[in-house]
Amino acid sequence: MTKGFLIDTELEMLRHGKQTATSIPDLSTALKSATGEEAFHKSLCRHSEYLHLPFVKHHGIWFNWVLTKYPLPSGNVTDFAYLVTTSASNTIVLVEIEDPAKKMWVGTPIKPEKSDAFVKAFEQVQRWRADLREPENYSKLISDFRAMMGLSGMALNSWDVKYALIYGRSSENNTGARKKMYADLQREGIELMTFDNLVSAKNSGITTRRNIVKVSHPGPTFSYAYLNTEPKSELAYLNYGKFIMAKDARELLIGLGYDIEAWEEGKLLTANWGKDLPSIYDDV
């Protein structure tokens, strides 16, 4: 079953003539009441406009897709992963999040030390990086993301991998010593962000909804986990079988004017044959 903004709004309108309110709180609300990493992962999947993601270039994120719980070749599992492209290069970004209730610092404000939880989270991302220095692991990672690019010639570009950790609250960086140590950690090649950074970016209007996609192996095959916005160009690059839709996502896209039956018969939908959503849905 597919979840997401368009399922709660457009599909419910098609079926019943009214929208359904989601029970998943947005990030601002979750930070006041939710507990546990999984609650925040679900919040970011459903309210993907809070996913302010680093390293994005002018081409944006490939297909506007963010992969959820993507399994690395080593067996470790990322919280999110996505692909950023330029005309000459492709960059895979792997993201770890932690429960925002976990503290960054222990010790005194003027002599801070990293908490055990912060050290563990940081080292986990470092372990991903170390594992991907193994040629076989690196090759398998690139192979999955090449498959996600389908028939695009950009799959032949050079490849790179970057890393991000979303951890803690900005209010903890409240002394010069803590700010300095946090800045020093940024130089370790892992982009650090707090959950408050995500909220600020959304409130400033510089983010957008993204579709959250799950990956299945062997394959890989791809399918919507959270359909939050209309397809970008996946139906023009990915053949049926490589990309799979659940019945509810299929029903919705047909209702929105996409010729899904033609796509299932092997015809790539070059223009996606879709319509823009009206602005009345912006605040749902």
PDB file of N, CA and C in Angstrom, residues 138-183:
ATOM      1  N   TYR A 138      31.523  -0.643  -3.441  1.00  0.00           N
ATOM      2  CA  TYR A 138      31.328   0.593  -4.204  1.00  0.00           C
ATOM      3  C   TYR A 138      30.671   0.292  -5.547  1.00  0.00           C
ATOM      4  N   SER A 139      31.126  -0.751  -6.203  1.00  0.00           N
ATOM      5  CA  SER A 139      30.582  -1.122  -7.508  1.00  0.00           C
ATOM      6  C   SER A 139      29.103  -1.492  -7.411  1.00  0.00           C
ATOM      7  N   LYS A 140      28.719  -2.220  -6.360  1.00  0.00           N
ATOM      8  CA  LYS A 140      27.319  -2.602  -6.178  1.00  0.00           C
ATOM      9  C   LYS A 140      26.447  -1.377  -5.924  1.00  0.00           C
ATOM     10  N   LEU A 141      26.952  -0.436  -5.145  1.00  0.00           N
ATOM     11  CA  LEU A 141      26.205   0.798  -4.888  1.00  0.00           C
ATOM     12  C   LEU A 141      25.954   1.555  -6.183  1.00  0.00           C
ATOM     13  N   ILE A 142      27.006   1.757  -6.964  1.00  0.00           N
ATOM     14  CA  ILE A 142      26.866   2.486  -8.224  1.00  0.00           C
ATOM     15  C   ILE A 142      25.911   1.751  -9.152  1.00  0.00           C
ATOM     16  N   SER A 143      25.965   0.433  -9.155  1.00  0.00           N
ATOM     17  CA  SER A 143      25.092  -0.355 -10.024  1.00  0.00           C
ATOM     18  C   SER A 143      23.620  -0.109  -9.712  1.00  0.00           C
ATOM     19  N   ASP A 144      23.274  -0.045  -8.430  1.00  0.00           N
ATOM     20  CA  ASP A 144      21.883   0.224  -8.050  1.00  0.00           C
ATOM     21  C   ASP A 144      21.429   1.588  -8.548  1.00  0.00           C
ATOM     22  N   PHE A 145      22.272   2.586  -8.378  1.00  0.00           N
ATOM     23  CA  PHE A 145      21.868   3.939  -8.760  1.00  0.00           C
ATOM     24  C   PHE A 145      21.900   4.124 -10.274  1.00  0.00           C
ATOM     25  N   ARG A 146      22.760   3.404 -10.955  1.00  0.00           N
ATOM     26  CA  ARG A 146      22.697   3.403 -12.422  1.00  0.00           C
ATOM     27  C   ARG A 146      21.356   2.825 -12.883  1.00  0.00           C
ATOM     28  N   ALA A 147      20.939   1.751 -12.217  1.00  0.00           N
ATOM     29  CA  ALA A 147      19.652   1.145 -12.566  1.00  0.00           C
ATOM     30  C   ALA A 147      18.512   2.132 -12.354  1.00  0.00           C
ATOM     31  N   MET A 148      18.625   2.955 -11.319  1.00  0.00           N
ATOM     32  CA  MET A 148      17.590   3.947 -11.047  1.00  0.00           C
ATOM     33  C   MET A 148      17.520   5.021 -12.130  1.00  0.00           C
ATOM     34  N   MET A 149      18.602   5.215 -12.870  1.00  0.00           N
ATOM     35  CA  MET A 149      18.628   6.213 -13.936  1.00  0.00           C
ATOM     36  C   MET A 149      18.024   5.690 -15.233  1.00  0.00           C
ATOM     37  N   GLY A 150      17.740   4.399 -15.278  1.00  0.00           N
ATOM     38  CA  GLY A 150      17.070   3.844 -16.435  1.00  0.00           C
ATOM     39  C   GLY A 150      17.832   4.063 -17.720  1.00  0.00           C
ATOM     40  N   LEU A 151      17.157   4.634 -18.708  1.00  0.00           N
ATOM     41  CA  LEU A 151      17.722   4.798 -20.044  1.00  0.00           C
ATOM     42  C   LEU A 151      18.494   6.098 -20.218  1.00  0.00           C
ATOM     43  N   SER A 152      18.724   6.825 -19.143  1.00  0.00           N
ATOM     44  CA  SER A 152      19.431   8.100 -19.254  1.00  0.00           C
ATOM     45  C   SER A 152      20.912   7.891 -19.564  1.00  0.00           C
ATOM     46  N   GLY A 153      21.421   8.655 -20.526  1.00  0.00           N
ATOM     47  CA  GLY A 153      22.844   8.619 -20.835  1.00  0.00           C
ATOM     48  C   GLY A 153      23.706   9.173 -19.725  1.00  0.00           C
ATOM     49  N   MET A 154      23.097   9.902 -18.768  1.00  0.00           N
ATOM     50  CA  MET A 154      23.862  10.456 -17.654  1.00  0.00           C
ATOM     51  C   MET A 154      24.385   9.372 -16.726  1.00  0.00           C
ATOM     52  N   ALA A 155      23.884   8.164 -16.865  1.00  0.00           N
ATOM     53  CA  ALA A 155      24.407   7.056 -16.065  1.00  0.00           C
ATOM     54  C   ALA A 155      25.878   6.790 -16.357  1.00  0.00           C
ATOM     55  N   LEU A 156      26.369   7.294 -17.491  1.00  0.00           N
ATOM     56  CA  LEU A 156      27.776   7.113 -17.865  1.00  0.00           C
ATOM     57  C   LEU A 156      28.684   8.177 -17.256  1.00  0.00           C
ATOM     58  N   ASN A 157      28.113   9.144 -16.542  1.00  0.00           N
ATOM     59  CA  ASN A 157      28.917  10.177 -15.882  1.00  0.00           C
ATOM     60  C   ASN A 157      29.843   9.558 -14.829  1.00  0.00           C
ATOM     61  N   SER A 158      30.793  10.362 -14.343  1.00  0.00           N
ATOM     62  CA  SER A 158      31.607   9.945 -13.199  1.00  0.00           C
ATOM     63  C   SER A 158      30.737   9.937 -11.940  1.00  0.00           C
ATOM     64  N   TRP A 159      31.161   9.173 -10.937  1.00  0.00           N
ATOM     65  CA  TRP A 159      30.353   8.972  -9.730  1.00  0.00           C
ATOM     66  C   TRP A 159      31.132   9.353  -8.476  1.00  0.00           C
ATOM     67  N   ASP A 160      30.380   9.818  -7.483  1.00  0.00           N
ATOM     68  CA  ASP A 160      30.951  10.160  -6.185  1.00  0.00           C
ATOM     69  C   ASP A 160      29.905   9.821  -5.124  1.00  0.00           C
ATOM     70  N   VAL A 161      30.343   9.723  -3.868  1.00  0.00           N
ATOM     71  CA  VAL A 161      29.432   9.456  -2.755  1.00  0.00           C
ATOM     72  C   VAL A 161      29.702  10.468  -1.652  1.00  0.00           C
ATOM     73  N   LYS A 162      28.644  11.038  -1.097  1.00  0.00           N
ATOM     74  CA  LYS A 162      28.755  11.962   0.029  1.00  0.00           C
ATOM     75  C   LYS A 162      27.825  11.498   1.145  1.00  0.00           C
ATOM     76  N   TYR A 163      28.000  12.117   2.320  1.00  0.00           N
ATOM     77  CA  TYR A 163      27.357  11.609   3.525  1.00  0.00           C
ATOM     78  C   TYR A 163      26.784  12.762   4.339  1.00  0.00           C
ATOM     79  N   ALA A 164      25.656  12.477   5.021  1.00  0.00           N
ATOM     80  CA  ALA A 164      25.031  13.487   5.875  1.00  0.00           C
ATOM     81  C   ALA A 164      24.478  12.816   7.125  1.00  0.00           C
ATOM     82  N   LEU A 165      24.521  13.556   8.222  1.00  0.00           N
ATOM     83  CA  LEU A 165      23.982  13.097   9.502  1.00  0.00           C
ATOM     84  C   LEU A 165      23.064  14.185  10.050  1.00  0.00           C
ATOM     85  N   ILE A 166      21.800  13.827  10.262  1.00  0.00           N
ATOM     86  CA  ILE A 166      20.828  14.748  10.865  1.00  0.00           C
ATOM     87  C   ILE A 166      20.681  14.332  12.320  1.00  0.00           C
ATOM     88  N   TYR A 167      21.125  15.202  13.201  1.00  0.00           N
ATOM     89  CA  TYR A 167      21.250  14.813  14.607  1.00  0.00           C
ATOM     90  C   TYR A 167      20.993  16.020  15.501  1.00  0.00           C
ATOM     91  N   GLY A 168      20.162  15.836  16.534  1.00  0.00           N
ATOM     92  CA  GLY A 168      20.067  16.785  17.626  1.00  0.00           C
ATOM     93  C   GLY A 168      19.325  18.069  17.320  1.00  0.00           C
ATOM     94  N   ARG A 169      19.428  18.999  18.288  1.00  0.00           N
ATOM     95  CA  ARG A 169      18.733  20.274  18.228  1.00  0.00           C
ATOM     96  C   ARG A 169      19.744  21.417  18.217  1.00  0.00           C
ATOM     97  N   SER A 170      19.422  22.444  17.482  1.00  0.00           N
ATOM     98  CA  SER A 170      20.333  23.592  17.361  1.00  0.00           C
ATOM     99  C   SER A 170      20.567  24.280  18.695  1.00  0.00           C
ATOM    100  N   SER A 171      19.591  24.180  19.604  1.00  0.00           N
ATOM    101  CA  SER A 171      19.716  24.852  20.898  1.00  0.00           C
ATOM    102  C   SER A 171      20.893  24.334  21.710  1.00  0.00           C
ATOM    103  N   GLU A 172      21.406  23.157  21.383  1.00  0.00           N
ATOM    104  CA  GLU A 172      22.563  22.635  22.119  1.00  0.00           C
ATOM    105  C   GLU A 172      23.852  23.364  21.776  1.00  0.00           C
ATOM    106  N   ASN A 173      23.913  23.943  20.587  1.00  0.00           N
ATOM    107  CA  ASN A 173      25.130  24.670  20.196  1.00  0.00           C
ATOM    108  C   ASN A 173      25.035  26.108  20.703  1.00  0.00           C
ATOM    109  N   ASN A 174      25.053  26.231  22.019  1.00  0.00           N
ATOM    110  CA  ASN A 174      24.736  27.507  22.664  1.00  0.00           C
ATOM    111  C   ASN A 174      25.933  28.171  23.332  1.00  0.00           C
ATOM    112  N   THR A 175      27.129  27.664  23.095  1.00  0.00           N
ATOM    113  CA  THR A 175      28.335  28.327  23.597  1.00  0.00           C
ATOM    114  C   THR A 175      29.370  28.351  22.482  1.00  0.00           C
ATOM    115  N   GLY A 176      30.334  29.237  22.627  1.00  0.00           N
ATOM    116  CA  GLY A 176      31.385  29.325  21.627  1.00  0.00           C
ATOM    117  C   GLY A 176      32.151  28.030  21.479  1.00  0.00           C
ATOM    118  N   ALA A 177      32.402  27.348  22.599  1.00  0.00           N
ATOM    119  CA  ALA A 177      33.164  26.099  22.559  1.00  0.00           C
ATOM    120  C   ALA A 177      32.398  25.005  21.820  1.00  0.00           C
ATOM    121  N   ARG A 178      31.094  24.926  22.069  1.00  0.00           N
ATOM    122  CA  ARG A 178      30.285  23.917  21.383  1.00  0.00           C
ATOM    123  C   ARG A 178      30.186  24.229  19.888  1.00  0.00           C
ATOM    124  N   LYS A 179      29.997  25.496  19.555  1.00  0.00           N
ATOM    125  CA  LYS A 179      29.911  25.882  18.138  1.00  0.00           C
ATOM    126  C   LYS A 179      31.212  25.563  17.412  1.00  0.00           C
ATOM    127  N   LYS A 180      32.336  25.794  18.078  1.00  0.00           N
ATOM    128  CA  LYS A 180      33.633  25.521  17.457  1.00  0.00           C
ATOM    129  C   LYS A 180      33.813  24.025  17.217  1.00  0.00           C
ATOM    130  N   MET A 181      33.455  23.215  18.209  1.00  0.00           N
ATOM    131  CA  MET A 181      33.604  21.776  18.047  1.00  0.00           C
ATOM    132  C   MET A 181      32.676  21.261  16.947  1.00  0.00           C
ATOM    133  N   TYR A 182      31.469  21.810  16.877  1.00  0.00           N
ATOM    134  CA  TYR A 182      30.520  21.405  15.833  1.00  0.00           C
ATOM    135  C   TYR A 182      31.072  21.763  14.458  1.00  0.00           C
ATOM    136  N   ALA A 183      31.641  22.966  14.344  1.00  0.00           N
ATOM    137  CA  ALA A 183      32.239  23.385  13.069  1.00  0.00           C
ATOM    138  C   ALA A 183      33.419  22.491  12.698  1.00  0.00           C
TER     139      ALA A 183
END
